[in-house]
XYZ file of C-alpha atoms in Angstrom:
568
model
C 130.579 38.722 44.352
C 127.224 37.048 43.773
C 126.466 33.749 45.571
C 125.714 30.711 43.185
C 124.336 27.035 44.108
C 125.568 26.512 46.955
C 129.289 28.499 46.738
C 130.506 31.738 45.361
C 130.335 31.825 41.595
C 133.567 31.352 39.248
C 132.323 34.040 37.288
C 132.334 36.091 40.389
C 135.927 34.653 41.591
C 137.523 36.050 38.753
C 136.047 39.516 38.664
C 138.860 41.619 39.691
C 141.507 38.960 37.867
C 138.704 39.509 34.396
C 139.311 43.332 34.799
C 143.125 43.179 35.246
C 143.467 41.376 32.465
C 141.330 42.849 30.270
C 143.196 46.265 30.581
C 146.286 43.828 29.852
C 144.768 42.379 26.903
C 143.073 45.625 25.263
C 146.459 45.921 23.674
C 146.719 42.827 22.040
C 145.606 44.580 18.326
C 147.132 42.017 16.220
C 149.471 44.644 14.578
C 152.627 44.163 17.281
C 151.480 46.871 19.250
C 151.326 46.686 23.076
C 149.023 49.296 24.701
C 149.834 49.559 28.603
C 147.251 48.208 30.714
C 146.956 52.342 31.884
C 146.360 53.591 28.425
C 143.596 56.001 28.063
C 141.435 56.858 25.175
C 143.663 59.669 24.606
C 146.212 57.444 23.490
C 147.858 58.213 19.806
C 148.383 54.435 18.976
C 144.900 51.892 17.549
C 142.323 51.849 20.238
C 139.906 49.001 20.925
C 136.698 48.865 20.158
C 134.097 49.603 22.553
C 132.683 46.448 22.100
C 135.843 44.830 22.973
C 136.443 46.886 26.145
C 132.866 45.999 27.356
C 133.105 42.218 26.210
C 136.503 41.795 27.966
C 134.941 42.948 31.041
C 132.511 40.192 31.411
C 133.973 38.010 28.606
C 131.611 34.571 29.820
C 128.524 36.030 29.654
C 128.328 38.565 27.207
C 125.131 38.899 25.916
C 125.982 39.675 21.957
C 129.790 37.697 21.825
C 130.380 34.470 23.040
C 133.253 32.818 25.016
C 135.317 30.779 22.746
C 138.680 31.748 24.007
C 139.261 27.765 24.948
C 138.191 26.603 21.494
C 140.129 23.670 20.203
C 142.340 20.898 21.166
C 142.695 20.641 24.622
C 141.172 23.720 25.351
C 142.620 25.710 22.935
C 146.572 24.642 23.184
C 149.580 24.024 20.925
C 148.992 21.188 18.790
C 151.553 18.377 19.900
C 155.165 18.005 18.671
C 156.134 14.862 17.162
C 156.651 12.209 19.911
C 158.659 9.120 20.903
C 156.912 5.551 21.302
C 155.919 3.394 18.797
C 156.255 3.874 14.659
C 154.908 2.585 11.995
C 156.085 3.114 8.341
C 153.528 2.045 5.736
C 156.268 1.100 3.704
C 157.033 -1.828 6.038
C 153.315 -2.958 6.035
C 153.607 -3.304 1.953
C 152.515 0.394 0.480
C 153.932 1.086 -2.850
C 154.459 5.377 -2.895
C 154.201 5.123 -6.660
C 150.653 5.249 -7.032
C 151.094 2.005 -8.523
C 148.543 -0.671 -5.855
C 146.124 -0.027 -3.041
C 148.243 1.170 -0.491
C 144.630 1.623 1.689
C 145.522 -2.401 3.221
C 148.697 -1.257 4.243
C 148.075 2.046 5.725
C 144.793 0.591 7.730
C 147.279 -1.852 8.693
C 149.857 0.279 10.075
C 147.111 2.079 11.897
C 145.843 -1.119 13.237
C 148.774 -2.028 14.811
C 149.556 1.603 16.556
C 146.112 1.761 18.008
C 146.844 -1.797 19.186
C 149.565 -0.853 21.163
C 148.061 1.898 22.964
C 148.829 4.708 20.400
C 151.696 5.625 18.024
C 152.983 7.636 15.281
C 151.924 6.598 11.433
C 154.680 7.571 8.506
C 153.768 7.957 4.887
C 156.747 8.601 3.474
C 156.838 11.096 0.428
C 155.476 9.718 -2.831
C 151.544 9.035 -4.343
C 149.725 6.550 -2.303
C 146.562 4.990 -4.156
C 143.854 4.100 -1.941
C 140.600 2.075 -3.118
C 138.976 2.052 0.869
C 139.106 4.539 3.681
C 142.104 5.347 6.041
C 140.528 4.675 9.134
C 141.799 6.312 12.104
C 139.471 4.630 15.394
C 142.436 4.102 17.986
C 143.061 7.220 20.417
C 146.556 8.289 20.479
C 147.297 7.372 17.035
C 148.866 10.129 14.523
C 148.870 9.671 10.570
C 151.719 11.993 9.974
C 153.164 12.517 5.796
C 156.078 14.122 4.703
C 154.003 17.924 3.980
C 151.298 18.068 2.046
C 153.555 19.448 -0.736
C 155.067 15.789 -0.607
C 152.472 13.182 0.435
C 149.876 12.640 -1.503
C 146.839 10.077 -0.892
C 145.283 9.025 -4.529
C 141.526 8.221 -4.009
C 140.006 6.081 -6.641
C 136.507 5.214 -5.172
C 133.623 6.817 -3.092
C 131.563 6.617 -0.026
C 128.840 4.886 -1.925
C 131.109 2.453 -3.910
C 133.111 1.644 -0.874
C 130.158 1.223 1.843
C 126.919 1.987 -0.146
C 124.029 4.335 -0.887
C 123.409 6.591 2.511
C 119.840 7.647 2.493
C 118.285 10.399 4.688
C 116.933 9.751 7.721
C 114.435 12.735 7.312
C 113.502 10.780 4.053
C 113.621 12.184 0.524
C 115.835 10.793 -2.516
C 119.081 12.942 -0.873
C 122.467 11.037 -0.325
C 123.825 11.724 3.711
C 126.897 11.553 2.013
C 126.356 14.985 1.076
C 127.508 15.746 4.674
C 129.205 12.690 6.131
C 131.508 10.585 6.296
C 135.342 10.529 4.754
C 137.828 8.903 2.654
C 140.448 9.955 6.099
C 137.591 9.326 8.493
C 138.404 9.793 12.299
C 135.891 7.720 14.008
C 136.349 5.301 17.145
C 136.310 1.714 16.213
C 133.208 0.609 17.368
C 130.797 3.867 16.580
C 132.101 3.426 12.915
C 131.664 -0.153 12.918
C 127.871 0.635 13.867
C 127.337 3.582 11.742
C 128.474 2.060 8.659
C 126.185 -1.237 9.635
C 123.275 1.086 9.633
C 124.035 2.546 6.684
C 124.304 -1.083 5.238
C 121.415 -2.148 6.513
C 119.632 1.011 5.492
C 118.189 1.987 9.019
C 119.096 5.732 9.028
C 121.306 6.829 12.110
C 121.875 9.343 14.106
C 125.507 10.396 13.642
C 126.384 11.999 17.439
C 127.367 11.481 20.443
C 124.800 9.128 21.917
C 124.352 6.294 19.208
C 122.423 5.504 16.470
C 119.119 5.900 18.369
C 120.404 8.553 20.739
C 119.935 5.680 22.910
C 123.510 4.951 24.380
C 123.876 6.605 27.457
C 123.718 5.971 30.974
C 123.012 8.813 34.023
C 126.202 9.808 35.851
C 124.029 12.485 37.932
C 121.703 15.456 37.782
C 123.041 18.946 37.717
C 122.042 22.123 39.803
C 120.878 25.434 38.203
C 123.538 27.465 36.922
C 124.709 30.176 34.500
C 126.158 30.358 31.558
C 129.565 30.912 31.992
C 129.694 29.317 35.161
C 132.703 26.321 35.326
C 132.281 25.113 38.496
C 128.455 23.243 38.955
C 127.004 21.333 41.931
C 125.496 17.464 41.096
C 123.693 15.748 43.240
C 126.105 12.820 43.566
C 129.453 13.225 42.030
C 130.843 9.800 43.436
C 130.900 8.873 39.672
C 132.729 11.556 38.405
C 136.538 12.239 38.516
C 139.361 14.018 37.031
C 140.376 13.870 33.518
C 136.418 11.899 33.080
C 134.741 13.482 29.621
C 130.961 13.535 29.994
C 128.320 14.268 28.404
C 125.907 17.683 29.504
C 122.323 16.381 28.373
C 119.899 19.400 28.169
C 116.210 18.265 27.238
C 113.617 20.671 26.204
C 109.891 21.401 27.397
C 106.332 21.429 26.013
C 106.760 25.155 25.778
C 110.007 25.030 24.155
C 111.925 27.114 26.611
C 115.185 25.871 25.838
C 115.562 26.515 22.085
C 114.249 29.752 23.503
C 116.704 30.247 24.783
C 119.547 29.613 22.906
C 118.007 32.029 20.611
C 118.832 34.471 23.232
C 115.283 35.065 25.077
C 112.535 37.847 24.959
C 109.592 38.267 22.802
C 110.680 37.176 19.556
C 111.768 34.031 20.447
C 108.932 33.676 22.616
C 106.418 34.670 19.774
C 107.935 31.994 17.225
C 106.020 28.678 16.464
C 108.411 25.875 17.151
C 106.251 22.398 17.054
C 106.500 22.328 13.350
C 109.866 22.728 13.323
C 110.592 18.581 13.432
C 114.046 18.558 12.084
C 114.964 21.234 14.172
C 113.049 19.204 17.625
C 114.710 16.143 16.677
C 118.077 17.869 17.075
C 117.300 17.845 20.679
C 118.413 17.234 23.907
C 121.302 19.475 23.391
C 124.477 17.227 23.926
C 127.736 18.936 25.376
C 130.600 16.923 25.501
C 133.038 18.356 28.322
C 136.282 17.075 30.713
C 135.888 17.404 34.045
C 139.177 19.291 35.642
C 138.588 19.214 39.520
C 135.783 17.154 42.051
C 135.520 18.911 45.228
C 132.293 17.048 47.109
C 129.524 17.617 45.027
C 130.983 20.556 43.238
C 132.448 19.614 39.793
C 134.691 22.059 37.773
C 134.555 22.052 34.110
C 137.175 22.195 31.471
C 135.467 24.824 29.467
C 132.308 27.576 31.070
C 128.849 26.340 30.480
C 127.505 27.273 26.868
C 123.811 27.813 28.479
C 122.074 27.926 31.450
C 121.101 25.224 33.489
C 117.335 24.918 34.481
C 115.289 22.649 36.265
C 112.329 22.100 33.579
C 115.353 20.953 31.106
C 116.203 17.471 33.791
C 119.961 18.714 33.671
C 122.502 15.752 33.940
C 125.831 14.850 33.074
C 125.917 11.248 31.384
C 127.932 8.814 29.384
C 128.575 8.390 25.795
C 129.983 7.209 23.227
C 133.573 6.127 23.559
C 135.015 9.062 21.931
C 138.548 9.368 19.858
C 140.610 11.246 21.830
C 144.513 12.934 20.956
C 144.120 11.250 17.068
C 145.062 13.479 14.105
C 146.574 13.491 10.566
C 149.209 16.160 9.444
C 151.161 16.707 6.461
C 149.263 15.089 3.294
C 147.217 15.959 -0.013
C 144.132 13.789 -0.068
C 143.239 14.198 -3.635
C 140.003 12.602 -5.514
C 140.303 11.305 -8.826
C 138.255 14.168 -10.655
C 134.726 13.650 -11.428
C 132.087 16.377 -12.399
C 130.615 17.898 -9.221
C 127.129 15.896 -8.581
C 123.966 17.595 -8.365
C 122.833 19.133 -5.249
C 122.172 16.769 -2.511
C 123.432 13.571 -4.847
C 126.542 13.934 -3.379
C 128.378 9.932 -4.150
C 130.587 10.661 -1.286
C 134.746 11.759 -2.368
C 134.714 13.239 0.385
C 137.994 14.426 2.117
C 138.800 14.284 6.266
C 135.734 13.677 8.061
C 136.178 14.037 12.246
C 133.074 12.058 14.328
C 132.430 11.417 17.584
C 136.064 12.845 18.052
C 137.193 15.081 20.958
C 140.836 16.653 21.422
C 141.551 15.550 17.756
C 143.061 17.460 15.135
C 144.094 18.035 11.191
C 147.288 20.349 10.155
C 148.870 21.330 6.768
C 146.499 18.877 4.905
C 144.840 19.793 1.409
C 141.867 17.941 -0.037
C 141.397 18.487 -3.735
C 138.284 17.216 -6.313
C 136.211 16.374 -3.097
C 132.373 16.190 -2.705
C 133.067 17.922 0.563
C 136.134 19.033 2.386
C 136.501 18.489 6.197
C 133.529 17.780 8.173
C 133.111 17.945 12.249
C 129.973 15.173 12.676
C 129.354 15.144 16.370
C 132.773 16.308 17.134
C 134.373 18.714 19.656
C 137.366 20.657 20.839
C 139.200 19.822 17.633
C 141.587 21.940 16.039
C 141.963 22.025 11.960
C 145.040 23.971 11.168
C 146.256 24.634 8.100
C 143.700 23.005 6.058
C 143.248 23.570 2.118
C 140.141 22.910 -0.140
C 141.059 22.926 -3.787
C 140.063 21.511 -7.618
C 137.445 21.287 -8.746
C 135.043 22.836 -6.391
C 132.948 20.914 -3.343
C 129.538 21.033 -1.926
C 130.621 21.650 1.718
C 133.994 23.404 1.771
C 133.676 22.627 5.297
C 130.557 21.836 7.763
C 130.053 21.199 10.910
C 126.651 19.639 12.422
C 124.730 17.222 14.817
C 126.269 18.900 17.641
C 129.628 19.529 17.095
C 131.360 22.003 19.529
C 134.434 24.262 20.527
C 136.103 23.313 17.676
C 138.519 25.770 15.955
C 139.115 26.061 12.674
C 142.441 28.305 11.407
C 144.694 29.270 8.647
C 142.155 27.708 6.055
C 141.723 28.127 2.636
C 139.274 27.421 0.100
C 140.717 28.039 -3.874
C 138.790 28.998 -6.331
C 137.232 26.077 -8.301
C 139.636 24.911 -11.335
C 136.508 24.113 -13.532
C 132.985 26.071 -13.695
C 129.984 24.640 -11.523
C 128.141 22.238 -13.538
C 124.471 22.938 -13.953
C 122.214 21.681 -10.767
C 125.470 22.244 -8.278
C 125.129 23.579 -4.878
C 128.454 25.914 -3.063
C 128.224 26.773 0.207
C 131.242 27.271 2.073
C 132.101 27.484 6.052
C 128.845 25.535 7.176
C 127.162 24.939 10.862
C 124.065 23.743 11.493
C 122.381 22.030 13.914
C 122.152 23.128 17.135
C 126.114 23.298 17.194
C 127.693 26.093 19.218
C 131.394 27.937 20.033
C 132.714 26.869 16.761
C 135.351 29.322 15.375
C 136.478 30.132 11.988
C 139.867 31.901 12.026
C 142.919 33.636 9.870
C 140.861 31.897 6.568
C 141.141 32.979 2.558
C 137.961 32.171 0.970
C 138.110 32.680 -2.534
C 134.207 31.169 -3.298
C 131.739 30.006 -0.654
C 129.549 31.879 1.881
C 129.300 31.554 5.514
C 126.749 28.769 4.959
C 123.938 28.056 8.202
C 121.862 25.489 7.824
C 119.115 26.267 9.844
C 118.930 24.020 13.343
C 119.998 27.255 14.842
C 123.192 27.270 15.638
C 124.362 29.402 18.467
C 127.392 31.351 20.244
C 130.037 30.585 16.727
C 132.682 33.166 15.427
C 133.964 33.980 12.493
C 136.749 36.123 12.610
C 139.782 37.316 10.047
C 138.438 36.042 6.871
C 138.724 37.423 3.150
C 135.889 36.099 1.228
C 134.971 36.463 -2.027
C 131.328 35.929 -0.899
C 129.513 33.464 -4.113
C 127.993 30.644 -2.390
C 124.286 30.271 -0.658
C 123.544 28.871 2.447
C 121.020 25.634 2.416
C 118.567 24.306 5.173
C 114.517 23.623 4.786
C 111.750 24.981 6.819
C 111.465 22.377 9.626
C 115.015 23.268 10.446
C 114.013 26.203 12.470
C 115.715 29.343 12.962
C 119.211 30.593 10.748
C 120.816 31.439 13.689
C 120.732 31.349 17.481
C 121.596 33.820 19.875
C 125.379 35.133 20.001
C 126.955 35.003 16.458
C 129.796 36.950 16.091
C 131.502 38.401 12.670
C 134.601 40.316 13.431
C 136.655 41.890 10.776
C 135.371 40.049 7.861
C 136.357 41.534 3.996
C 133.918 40.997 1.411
C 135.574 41.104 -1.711
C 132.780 41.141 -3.938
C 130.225 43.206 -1.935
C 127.744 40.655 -1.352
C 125.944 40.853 1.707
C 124.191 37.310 2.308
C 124.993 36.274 5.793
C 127.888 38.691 6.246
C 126.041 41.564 7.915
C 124.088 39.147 10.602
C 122.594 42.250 12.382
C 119.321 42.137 10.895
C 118.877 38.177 10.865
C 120.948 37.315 13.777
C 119.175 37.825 17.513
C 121.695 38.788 20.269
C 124.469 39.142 17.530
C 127.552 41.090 16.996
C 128.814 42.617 13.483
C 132.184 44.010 14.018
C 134.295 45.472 11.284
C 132.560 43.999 8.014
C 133.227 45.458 4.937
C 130.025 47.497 3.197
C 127.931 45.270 1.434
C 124.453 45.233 -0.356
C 121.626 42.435 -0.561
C 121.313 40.389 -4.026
C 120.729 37.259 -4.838
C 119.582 35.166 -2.033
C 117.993 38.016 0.392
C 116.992 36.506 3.799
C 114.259 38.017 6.311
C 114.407 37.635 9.998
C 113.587 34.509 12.236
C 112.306 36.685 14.628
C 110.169 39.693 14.976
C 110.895 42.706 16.768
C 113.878 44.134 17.813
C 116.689 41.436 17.688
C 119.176 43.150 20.611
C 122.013 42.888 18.376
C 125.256 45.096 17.501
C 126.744 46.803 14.633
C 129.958 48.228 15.198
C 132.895 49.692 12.592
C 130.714 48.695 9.401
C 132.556 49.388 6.075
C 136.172 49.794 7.847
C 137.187 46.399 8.793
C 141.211 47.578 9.141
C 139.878 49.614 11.686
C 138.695 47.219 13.837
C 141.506 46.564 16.971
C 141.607 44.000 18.185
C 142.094 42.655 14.687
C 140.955 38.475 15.468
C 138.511 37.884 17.935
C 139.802 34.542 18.806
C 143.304 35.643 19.145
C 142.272 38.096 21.848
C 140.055 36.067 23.567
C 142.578 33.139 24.011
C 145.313 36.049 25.144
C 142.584 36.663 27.460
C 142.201 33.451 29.061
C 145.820 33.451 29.470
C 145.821 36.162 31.898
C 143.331 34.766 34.042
């Protein structure tokens, strides 16, 4: 076992546990079959990939796949049955279900007065509900729950812009933010959207994360000791700050010689070799912000709900800090959030009827809800470890699908659809599909039907995200400008992906993707947008099962790697 900071390692802890279970887990092939932990390769029943063998044996610091076997609400668990406490049915607060008044008063009301009491369950009955503002959702603990989103419907008659006003770029430009914020179901604590939406009032540009509208809102808790990635227990220098249950902030600052983005683009000579000072959009991404919970203080060593995402290096002034009050154990479940229909806009013009938006929201969640004749679908804005379950895009076709950006992490994303469009693309129009961007990381895409889109990157080099079990009829193109930086950071992962159409752009991430892993994606050939590497030289990445993704054992990534964690 190798000595770490101070203590032994839990990486090296769970060595022999890791290769127990792994042997356990190798059976786990999605198709009900249960290999013995003794089966050998002569075996007649599906085998495991190689990569899967070697991954499983050092699943938290793998140097092609990442860890994302705790992605999701609380650390990748159930999503919460209904509960007992305080109720509040909008019909009581004065919403009509017959799409006849603003039911928006009455709703926000009902919200109000759960979050007021400390948390509480939201009815809409069946029926349509009109709504001329936002449902705002800025209380912890509070639940919008419908009747199914075959039964409760939410009628939107205005947008982002008519509701709170034109949202410029902060990068400047003529482009409307509301081309990738912001929702008509908006999950938000109270006082961040109360300050955001001033901002945006007052046209001073924000910042959308974790920290404030300056990135200014934080406070030092303590610093942090070198470590790995993968390691969950860290030493601080004084933890008398930190307790159980406490969700902090991991603040990672670069250097003059830009080691850190270096890093997350997995190291070596090509990332080394790359020019990064002109790269402003992609420098003023940074300090990479981490949101975590802290699960056990023991002196000044500090155990971490989830293993570190990078390492932890002196020259980067490592700490753990405050932030924003987040919304914490919030969601919204059975509903149709439908847009009155209006042509798509043109690319980057978005006017903002936009469906569920999630921000500055950890341990949050969406299930069986469909937005339909949306600018853009569900977004994760400076949101982590929220689970979106369920989810459906449909009408008459969106910008973002679904995106996730300024640092949004370990969220999962499963069972999600995106419908064909019901009307062609008007002229101008932009599709892209599944997006992250900006320096987000362990996001996972699971169990999804995409009938249009792509699997959309920004740029701001995103690392260490997973897209796994997904049909896609592959139609969109991905966006981002230069100064964004790199299309991808180190440790992307595709894992049984069919391409219906055999379109190659950003399915096969082997030749654009540095320290990446292509498992089981169906053949495909370049047209139409045709991408070159980030990086020169050889990229250290993977290519495994290519053109036979129902070969590919075990069939979802995520699914393994969560069975995985289990056993440890």
């Amino acid at each position: 076992m190798r000595a770490a900071h101070g203590g032994v390692s839990r990486r090296g802890l769970l060595g022999s546990a890791v290769a127990v279970a792994a042997a356990a887990v190798t059976g786990a092939l999605g198709d009900g079959t249960a290999l013995a932990a003794t089966a050998s390769a002569s075996s007649t029943g599906p085998q495991p990939t190689p990569l899967w063998r070697e991954f499983a044996a050092q699943p938290f610091a793998h140097p092609q796949i990442p860890f994302i076997g705790r992605a999701g609400y609380r650390g990748g668990s159930d999503l919460p049955r209904p509960r007992h406490g305080f109720t509040a049915n909008v019909l009581h607060y004065g919403a009509a279900p017959d799409n006849s008044a603003d039911a928006a008063p009455a709703i926000n009301r009902a919200i109000a007065a759960a979050g007021e009491r400390g948390g509480g369950t939201v009815l809409i009955p069946e029926g349509t509900y009109r709504i001329d503002d936002i449902i705002r959702i800025g209380h912890s603990n509070v639940v919008v729950r419908g009747a199914g989103s075959g039964r409760t419907t939410l009628y939107a008659t205005k947008n982002l812009t008519e509701i709170i006003g034109a949202y410029g770029s902060r990068y400047g430009g003529d482009k409307s933010s509301w081309s990738w914020a912001g929702g008509l179901i908006w999950l938000c604590p109270k006082a961040r959207w109360a300050s955001l939406t001033d901002a945006v009032k007052a046209k001073a540009w924000p910042f959308e994360g974790w920290t404030g509208n300056r990135r200014d809102e934080w406070q030092t808790l303590t610093t942090v000791a070198p470590a790995r990635l993968g390691d969950r227990t860290i030493t601080v220098d004084d933890a008398r700050r930190l307790k159980r249950g406490t969700l902090v902030l991991l603040r990672l600052a670069d250097d003059s010689a830009h080691t850190l983005l270096e890093h997350m683009a997995g190291g070596g000579a090509g990332p080394e070799a790359y020019y990064w000072d002109d790269k402003t959009k992609l420098t003023s991404y940074v300090p990479y912000e981490w949101p975590v919970r802290i699960t056990a203080v023991h002196g000044r060593r500090v155990t971490l709900e989830r293993p570190l995402p990078l390492d932890v290096r002196p020259e980067w002034d490592p700490r753990l800090t405050t932030l924003a009050t987040p919304l914490t154990g919030s969601g919204v479940e059975g509903l149709t959030l439908e847009a009155i229909e209006t042509p798509q806009s043109p690319h980057l013009l978005d006017k903002g009827y936009n469906g569920v938006a999630f921000q500055c929201a950890y341990d949050c969640w969406a299930d069986d809800i469909t937005v339909r004749h949306v600018d853009n679908g569900f977004g994760l804005v400076g949101a982590s470890a929220c689970t979106l379950r369920r989810t459906r895009v449909a009408g008459r076709g969106s910008h973002h699908p679904y995106y996730c950006r300024e640092g949004s992490h370990d969220n999962l994303i499963e069972d999600f659809t995106i419908e064909q469009r019901t009307v062609p693309a008007p002229s101008g129009t932009q599709l892209h599909g599944i997006n992250v961007e900006g320096l987000s990381s362990h996001n996972v895409w699971s169990r999804g039907v995409m009938e249009m889109g792509t699997f959309d990157s920004h740029r701001g080099m995103p690392f260490a995200n997973v897209r796994t079990d997904i049909t896609v009829n592959n139609n969109g193109r991905h966006g981002g400008d230069a100064s964004a930086g790199p299309l991808f950071g180190a440790r992307f992962t595709h894992w049984n992906i069919r391409v219906t159409n055999g379109r190659a752009g950003l399915m096969r991430i082997d030749g654009l993707a540095p320290y990446s892993a292509t498992v089981g994606v169906s053949e495909v050939t370049e047209f139409d947008q045709i991408d070159v590497p980030d990086f020169i030289g050889d990229l250290h990445t993977r290519l495994e099962a290519y053109g036979s993704p129902e070969s590919v054992r075990p069939r979802n990534l995520h699914d393994a790697q969560r069975a995985l964690t289990e056993r440890l």
